Every structure is written in structure tokens, then in C-alpha cells.
């Protein structure tokens, strides 16, 4: 992880078409990963010896600067805390994560959502006394931009799978997007 973060977010996830896929139309192992309601962090920890977070960007962003992504937020939300990370398992990047945390949720200091640093979001949220409920899972097939392929030093493979969902807490909801990178077991377990 570098000591300096960019002053502005540079989204590594391209615009894509999101769908609510039936489990029946996805390969079984892919569906199992994309529609898993539990913590992705916990799943990664079960399958690796060392899980690390590299923070690409973390900070306040005006919702109007999010483009089409802002449509998932309530209209009353003007500012979000944006967190972009790479989850690295055993030295290999497995996931690019992008989280939008609406300003009203940040007012709950007990959640510590602006002080995660290298702590995985899932580790913090799914260990709360009342863990989040995941809903509205959408999936997409992503053609990764060259900047992301270069950043994770991965050969291009098609398709790259992504999912996005809302994590609902008693204090409010946040929005999480996961892009599964080529080294992730989701691809090794696919039998297509």
C-alpha cells in the first residue's frame, strides 16, 4: 500500500449493464459467489492464508460527481463517503471493491466507517451486534479497462464478473460493488 492516495477517485470499474440474473442462467459456481448473502471477506479468509486491503481511494465525494452510479442513492443524499479497495489474498488481487456510504450513515460514529484503513469493510460490518442484511443483488459481465488490467497485473480474461448490492443496517444502508478479479477462486471453480 502506498502512503499517498489520489486526491480524487478514479473509478476502475467501467460503466456496465447490471442485471438481476436468475440463478438458473449462471454457472453454478459463479452463481454461488455472486448471490452469496454472507461476507465476501469471510469467504476470502476461508480460502487464503493472508488477506490484505490496499486502499485505492477513500474520501467524501459529491453524489453529482458519481454519474449514473448516483441513481442507487436516495435523492436526498448530496455527499457520500467513497471507498475503493483491492482485496489481496496470498499476494494476489482477488477483488476490486467500491463502496458508497451516504452522509447520514457517517453520523453513526460507532460504525467507524471513515476509519477503516486496512480493515476490510465486511470484517467490520458482519461482526456488528446486528450484522447487515444484503438485498437487491445485481450482477454484470465486465470488460475491464486497461488501467485495471495493468493495476492488478492480470492477463485479460473474459468475462470478469461483478455484483452490487445494498447492505442494510439498523442505522441506514450503504451500497457495495464487488468486481471479482482473475486470480479469484470464482474463476478456478467455473467449469465452463
PDB file of C-alpha atoms in Angstrom:
ATOM      1  CA  UNK A   1       0.000   0.000   0.000  1.00  0.00           C
ATOM      2  CA  UNK A   2       1.285   3.450  -0.814  1.00  0.00           C
ATOM      3  CA  UNK A   3       1.372   6.281   1.711  1.00  0.00           C
ATOM      4  CA  UNK A   4      -0.350   8.644  -0.684  1.00  0.00           C
ATOM      5  CA  UNK A   5      -3.843   8.263  -2.031  1.00  0.00           C
ATOM      6  CA  UNK A   6      -5.128  10.176  -5.036  1.00  0.00           C
ATOM      7  CA  UNK A   7      -6.971  13.385  -4.228  1.00  0.00           C
ATOM      8  CA  UNK A   8      -9.895  12.211  -6.336  1.00  0.00           C
ATOM      9  CA  UNK A   9     -11.355   8.857  -7.115  1.00  0.00           C
ATOM     10  CA  UNK A  10     -10.518   7.328 -10.473  1.00  0.00           C
ATOM     11  CA  UNK A  11     -13.120   4.590 -10.880  1.00  0.00           C
ATOM     12  CA  UNK A  12     -11.516   1.370 -12.006  1.00  0.00           C
ATOM     13  CA  UNK A  13     -14.888  -0.197 -12.717  1.00  0.00           C
ATOM     14  CA  UNK A  14     -16.297   0.771 -16.103  1.00  0.00           C
ATOM     15  CA  UNK A  15     -19.900   1.594 -16.802  1.00  0.00           C
ATOM     16  CA  UNK A  16     -21.689  -1.705 -17.268  1.00  0.00           C
ATOM     17  CA  UNK A  17     -25.170  -3.105 -17.639  1.00  0.00           C
ATOM     18  CA  UNK A  18     -26.453  -4.510 -14.368  1.00  0.00           C
ATOM     19  CA  UNK A  19     -28.978  -7.334 -14.310  1.00  0.00           C
ATOM     20  CA  UNK A  20     -30.865  -9.347 -11.755  1.00  0.00           C
ATOM     21  CA  UNK A  21     -29.903 -12.786 -13.055  1.00  0.00           C
ATOM     22  CA  UNK A  22     -31.795 -15.937 -12.282  1.00  0.00           C
ATOM     23  CA  UNK A  23     -29.535 -18.452 -10.583  1.00  0.00           C
ATOM     24  CA  UNK A  24     -30.566 -20.918 -13.280  1.00  0.00           C
ATOM     25  CA  UNK A  25     -28.859 -18.952 -16.071  1.00  0.00           C
ATOM     26  CA  UNK A  26     -25.484 -18.584 -14.335  1.00  0.00           C
ATOM     27  CA  UNK A  27     -22.839 -21.298 -13.978  1.00  0.00           C
ATOM     28  CA  UNK A  28     -23.367 -22.924 -10.568  1.00  0.00           C
ATOM     29  CA  UNK A  29     -20.039 -21.849  -9.041  1.00  0.00           C
ATOM     30  CA  UNK A  30     -20.401 -18.285 -10.331  1.00  0.00           C
ATOM     31  CA  UNK A  31     -23.956 -18.065  -9.004  1.00  0.00           C
ATOM     32  CA  UNK A  32     -22.740 -19.333  -5.652  1.00  0.00           C
ATOM     33  CA  UNK A  33     -20.272 -16.464  -5.386  1.00  0.00           C
ATOM     34  CA  UNK A  34     -22.397 -13.710  -6.894  1.00  0.00           C
ATOM     35  CA  UNK A  35     -25.532 -14.464  -4.909  1.00  0.00           C
ATOM     36  CA  UNK A  36     -23.883 -15.282  -1.581  1.00  0.00           C
ATOM     37  CA  UNK A  37     -25.580 -13.117   1.042  1.00  0.00           C
ATOM     38  CA  UNK A  38     -22.751 -13.502   3.556  1.00  0.00           C
ATOM     39  CA  UNK A  39     -19.494 -11.577   3.903  1.00  0.00           C
ATOM     40  CA  UNK A  40     -17.152 -11.834   0.930  1.00  0.00           C
ATOM     41  CA  UNK A  41     -14.313 -11.047   3.350  1.00  0.00           C
ATOM     42  CA  UNK A  42     -15.132 -14.140   5.430  1.00  0.00           C
ATOM     43  CA  UNK A  43     -15.296 -16.270   2.290  1.00  0.00           C
ATOM     44  CA  UNK A  44     -11.891 -14.998   1.158  1.00  0.00           C
ATOM     45  CA  UNK A  45     -10.382 -15.619   4.601  1.00  0.00           C
ATOM     46  CA  UNK A  46     -11.540 -19.246   4.456  1.00  0.00           C
ATOM     47  CA  UNK A  47      -9.753 -19.708   1.115  1.00  0.00           C
ATOM     48  CA  UNK A  48      -6.463 -17.895   1.786  1.00  0.00           C
ATOM     49  CA  UNK A  49      -3.707 -17.681   4.371  1.00  0.00           C
ATOM     50  CA  UNK A  50      -3.269 -13.898   4.264  1.00  0.00           C
ATOM     51  CA  UNK A  51      -5.883 -11.298   3.287  1.00  0.00           C
ATOM     52  CA  UNK A  52      -4.843  -7.660   2.922  1.00  0.00           C
ATOM     53  CA  UNK A  53      -6.553  -4.446   1.861  1.00  0.00           C
ATOM     54  CA  UNK A  54      -4.930  -1.901  -0.417  1.00  0.00           C
ATOM     55  CA  UNK A  55      -6.880   1.329  -0.267  1.00  0.00           C
ATOM     56  CA  UNK A  56      -7.054   2.991  -3.706  1.00  0.00           C
ATOM     57  CA  UNK A  57      -9.207   5.923  -2.589  1.00  0.00           C
ATOM     58  CA  UNK A  58     -11.172   6.980   0.473  1.00  0.00           C
ATOM     59  CA  UNK A  59     -12.952  10.275   0.978  1.00  0.00           C
ATOM     60  CA  UNK A  60     -16.026  12.465   0.584  1.00  0.00           C
ATOM     61  CA  UNK A  61     -17.481  12.839  -2.882  1.00  0.00           C
ATOM     62  CA  UNK A  62     -20.489  14.827  -4.078  1.00  0.00           C
ATOM     63  CA  UNK A  63     -23.165  12.458  -5.345  1.00  0.00           C
ATOM     64  CA  UNK A  64     -23.492  14.561  -8.514  1.00  0.00           C
ATOM     65  CA  UNK A  65     -19.904  13.519  -9.375  1.00  0.00           C
ATOM     66  CA  UNK A  66     -20.829   9.821  -9.377  1.00  0.00           C
ATOM     67  CA  UNK A  67     -22.657   9.883 -12.704  1.00  0.00           C
ATOM     68  CA  UNK A  68     -25.129   7.031 -13.244  1.00  0.00           C
ATOM     69  CA  UNK A  69     -23.920   5.358 -10.066  1.00  0.00           C
ATOM     70  CA  UNK A  70     -25.705   8.067  -8.041  1.00  0.00           C
ATOM     71  CA  UNK A  71     -29.061   6.651  -9.166  1.00  0.00           C
ATOM     72  CA  UNK A  72     -28.797   3.932  -6.488  1.00  0.00           C
ATOM     73  CA  UNK A  73     -28.726   6.567  -3.740  1.00  0.00           C
ATOM     74  CA  UNK A  74     -31.733   8.292  -2.183  1.00  0.00           C
ATOM     75  CA  UNK A  75     -32.339  11.670  -3.842  1.00  0.00           C
ATOM     76  CA  UNK A  76     -31.788  13.434  -0.530  1.00  0.00           C
ATOM     77  CA  UNK A  77     -28.139  12.298  -0.380  1.00  0.00           C
ATOM     78  CA  UNK A  78     -25.755  15.004  -1.581  1.00  0.00           C
ATOM     79  CA  UNK A  79     -22.467  13.605  -0.235  1.00  0.00           C
ATOM     80  CA  UNK A  80     -21.112  10.075   0.158  1.00  0.00           C
ATOM     81  CA  UNK A  81     -18.011   8.558   1.648  1.00  0.00           C
ATOM     82  CA  UNK A  82     -16.426   6.655  -1.224  1.00  0.00           C
ATOM     83  CA  UNK A  83     -14.053   3.792  -0.508  1.00  0.00           C
ATOM     84  CA  UNK A  84     -12.239   1.906  -3.256  1.00  0.00           C
ATOM     85  CA  UNK A  85     -10.007  -1.029  -2.352  1.00  0.00           C
ATOM     86  CA  UNK A  86      -8.206  -4.034  -3.717  1.00  0.00           C
ATOM     87  CA  UNK A  87      -8.558  -7.187  -1.622  1.00  0.00           C
ATOM     88  CA  UNK A  88      -5.319  -9.121  -1.918  1.00  0.00           C
ATOM     89  CA  UNK A  89      -5.222 -12.785  -0.916  1.00  0.00           C
ATOM     90  CA  UNK A  90      -1.860 -14.509  -0.594  1.00  0.00           C
ATOM     91  CA  UNK A  91      -0.240 -11.730  -2.612  1.00  0.00           C
ATOM     92  CA  UNK A  92      -2.758 -11.823  -5.494  1.00  0.00           C
ATOM     93  CA  UNK A  93      -5.553  -9.246  -6.021  1.00  0.00           C
ATOM     94  CA  UNK A  94      -8.862 -11.108  -5.848  1.00  0.00           C
ATOM     95  CA  UNK A  95     -11.375  -8.257  -5.728  1.00  0.00           C
ATOM     96  CA  UNK A  96     -11.806  -4.598  -6.517  1.00  0.00           C
ATOM     97  CA  UNK A  97     -14.395  -3.146  -4.141  1.00  0.00           C
ATOM     98  CA  UNK A  98     -16.207   0.171  -4.372  1.00  0.00           C
ATOM     99  CA  UNK A  99     -18.435   1.295  -1.516  1.00  0.00           C
ATOM    100  CA  UNK A 100     -20.773   4.306  -1.344  1.00  0.00           C
ATOM    101  CA  UNK A 101     -21.677   5.308   2.203  1.00  0.00           C
ATOM    102  CA  UNK A 102     -24.344   8.059   2.356  1.00  0.00           C
ATOM    103  CA  UNK A 103     -23.528  11.020   4.612  1.00  0.00           C
ATOM    104  CA  UNK A 104     -26.358  10.293   7.126  1.00  0.00           C
ATOM    105  CA  UNK A 105     -24.809   6.882   7.872  1.00  0.00           C
ATOM    106  CA  UNK A 106     -21.463   8.541   8.643  1.00  0.00           C
ATOM    107  CA  UNK A 107     -23.070  10.319  11.576  1.00  0.00           C
ATOM    108  CA  UNK A 108     -23.076   6.985  13.433  1.00  0.00           C
ATOM    109  CA  UNK A 109     -19.510   7.128  14.754  1.00  0.00           C
ATOM    110  CA  UNK A 110     -19.888   3.726  16.450  1.00  0.00           C
ATOM    111  CA  UNK A 111     -19.737   2.115  12.994  1.00  0.00           C
ATOM    112  CA  UNK A 112     -16.303   3.611  12.261  1.00  0.00           C
ATOM    113  CA  UNK A 113     -16.911   3.652   8.516  1.00  0.00           C
ATOM    114  CA  UNK A 114     -14.478   6.502   7.802  1.00  0.00           C
ATOM    115  CA  UNK A 115     -11.653   4.950   9.831  1.00  0.00           C
ATOM    116  CA  UNK A 116     -11.419   1.500   8.264  1.00  0.00           C
ATOM    117  CA  UNK A 117      -7.918   1.951   6.854  1.00  0.00           C
ATOM    118  CA  UNK A 118      -6.685  -1.568   6.037  1.00  0.00           C
ATOM    119  CA  UNK A 119      -9.587  -3.264   7.837  1.00  0.00           C
ATOM    120  CA  UNK A 120     -11.948  -4.989   5.380  1.00  0.00           C
ATOM    121  CA  UNK A 121     -15.432  -3.455   5.343  1.00  0.00           C
ATOM    122  CA  UNK A 122     -17.025  -6.903   5.646  1.00  0.00           C
ATOM    123  CA  UNK A 123     -14.971  -7.690   8.733  1.00  0.00           C
ATOM    124  CA  UNK A 124     -16.287  -4.555  10.437  1.00  0.00           C
ATOM    125  CA  UNK A 125     -19.924  -4.816   9.341  1.00  0.00           C
ATOM    126  CA  UNK A 126     -20.552  -8.542   9.653  1.00  0.00           C
ATOM    127  CA  UNK A 127     -19.142  -8.540  13.205  1.00  0.00           C
ATOM    128  CA  UNK A 128     -21.564  -5.865  14.459  1.00  0.00           C
ATOM    129  CA  UNK A 129     -24.147  -6.944  17.056  1.00  0.00           C
ATOM    130  CA  UNK A 130     -26.730  -6.627  14.274  1.00  0.00           C
ATOM    131  CA  UNK A 131     -24.946  -7.550  11.022  1.00  0.00           C
ATOM    132  CA  UNK A 132     -26.175  -6.102   7.740  1.00  0.00           C
ATOM    133  CA  UNK A 133     -28.757  -7.725   5.529  1.00  0.00           C
ATOM    134  CA  UNK A 134     -27.838  -7.873   1.856  1.00  0.00           C
ATOM    135  CA  UNK A 135     -30.506  -7.171  -0.730  1.00  0.00           C
ATOM    136  CA  UNK A 136     -31.022  -6.166  -4.328  1.00  0.00           C
ATOM    137  CA  UNK A 137     -28.106  -8.174  -5.743  1.00  0.00           C
ATOM    138  CA  UNK A 138     -27.413  -7.289  -9.351  1.00  0.00           C
ATOM    139  CA  UNK A 139     -24.678  -8.839 -11.464  1.00  0.00           C
ATOM    140  CA  UNK A 140     -22.786  -7.794 -14.559  1.00  0.00           C
ATOM    141  CA  UNK A 141     -20.300  -9.140 -17.035  1.00  0.00           C
ATOM    142  CA  UNK A 142     -17.480  -6.614 -17.208  1.00  0.00           C
ATOM    143  CA  UNK A 143     -14.942  -5.881 -19.896  1.00  0.00           C
ATOM    144  CA  UNK A 144     -12.189  -4.469 -17.693  1.00  0.00           C
ATOM    145  CA  UNK A 145     -10.451  -1.245 -18.644  1.00  0.00           C
ATOM    146  CA  UNK A 146      -6.739  -1.466 -19.415  1.00  0.00           C
ATOM    147  CA  UNK A 147      -5.917   0.607 -16.315  1.00  0.00           C
ATOM    148  CA  UNK A 148      -7.400  -2.115 -14.099  1.00  0.00           C
ATOM    149  CA  UNK A 149      -5.829  -4.999 -16.028  1.00  0.00           C
ATOM    150  CA  UNK A 150      -2.459  -3.247 -15.636  1.00  0.00           C
ATOM    151  CA  UNK A 151      -3.026  -2.395 -11.972  1.00  0.00           C
ATOM    152  CA  UNK A 152      -3.730  -5.990 -10.954  1.00  0.00           C
ATOM    153  CA  UNK A 153      -1.070  -7.385 -13.346  1.00  0.00           C
ATOM    154  CA  UNK A 154      -3.540  -9.909 -14.691  1.00  0.00           C
ATOM    155  CA  UNK A 155      -3.931 -11.284 -18.147  1.00  0.00           C
ATOM    156  CA  UNK A 156      -7.260 -10.231 -19.593  1.00  0.00           C
ATOM    157  CA  UNK A 157      -9.867 -12.953 -19.242  1.00  0.00           C
ATOM    158  CA  UNK A 158     -13.446 -12.780 -20.323  1.00  0.00           C
ATOM    159  CA  UNK A 159     -15.748 -12.362 -18.671  1.00  0.00           C
ATOM    160  CA  UNK A 160     -14.958 -10.656 -15.383  1.00  0.00           C
ATOM    161  CA  UNK A 161     -17.943 -10.924 -13.072  1.00  0.00           C
ATOM    162  CA  UNK A 162     -19.196  -8.164 -10.790  1.00  0.00           C
ATOM    163  CA  UNK A 163     -22.025  -7.779  -8.333  1.00  0.00           C
ATOM    164  CA  UNK A 164     -23.543  -4.880  -6.491  1.00  0.00           C
ATOM    165  CA  UNK A 165     -25.891  -4.826  -3.568  1.00  0.00           C
ATOM    166  CA  UNK A 166     -27.269  -2.776  -0.744  1.00  0.00           C
ATOM    167  CA  UNK A 167     -26.130  -3.616   2.790  1.00  0.00           C
ATOM    168  CA  UNK A 168     -28.834  -2.604   5.226  1.00  0.00           C
ATOM    169  CA  UNK A 169     -28.013  -1.766   8.840  1.00  0.00           C
ATOM    170  CA  UNK A 170     -30.412  -0.501  11.518  1.00  0.00           C
ATOM    171  CA  UNK A 171     -28.731   2.920  11.100  1.00  0.00           C
ATOM    172  CA  UNK A 172     -29.117   3.016   7.308  1.00  0.00           C
ATOM    173  CA  UNK A 173     -27.905   1.450   4.067  1.00  0.00           C
ATOM    174  CA  UNK A 174     -24.705   1.529   2.087  1.00  0.00           C
ATOM    175  CA  UNK A 175     -24.022   0.382  -1.429  1.00  0.00           C
ATOM    176  CA  UNK A 176     -21.246  -2.109  -2.299  1.00  0.00           C
ATOM    177  CA  UNK A 177     -19.858  -3.136  -5.691  1.00  0.00           C
ATOM    178  CA  UNK A 178     -17.524  -6.131  -5.971  1.00  0.00           C
ATOM    179  CA  UNK A 179     -15.538  -6.873  -9.130  1.00  0.00           C
ATOM    180  CA  UNK A 180     -14.020 -10.353  -8.964  1.00  0.00           C
ATOM    181  CA  UNK A 181     -10.507 -10.238 -10.428  1.00  0.00           C
ATOM    182  CA  UNK A 182      -8.916 -13.053 -12.495  1.00  0.00           C
ATOM    183  CA  UNK A 183      -6.961 -14.613  -9.596  1.00  0.00           C
ATOM    184  CA  UNK A 184     -10.143 -15.061  -7.530  1.00  0.00           C
ATOM    185  CA  UNK A 185     -11.316 -18.677  -6.979  1.00  0.00           C
ATOM    186  CA  UNK A 186     -14.646 -17.824  -8.637  1.00  0.00           C
ATOM    187  CA  UNK A 187     -12.892 -18.439 -11.975  1.00  0.00           C
ATOM    188  CA  UNK A 188     -10.920 -21.518 -10.990  1.00  0.00           C
ATOM    189  CA  UNK A 189     -14.134 -23.168  -9.805  1.00  0.00           C
ATOM    190  CA  UNK A 190     -16.034 -22.424 -13.025  1.00  0.00           C
ATOM    191  CA  UNK A 191     -16.330 -25.492 -15.228  1.00  0.00           C
ATOM    192  CA  UNK A 192     -17.266 -23.844 -18.499  1.00  0.00           C
TER     193      UNK A 192
END
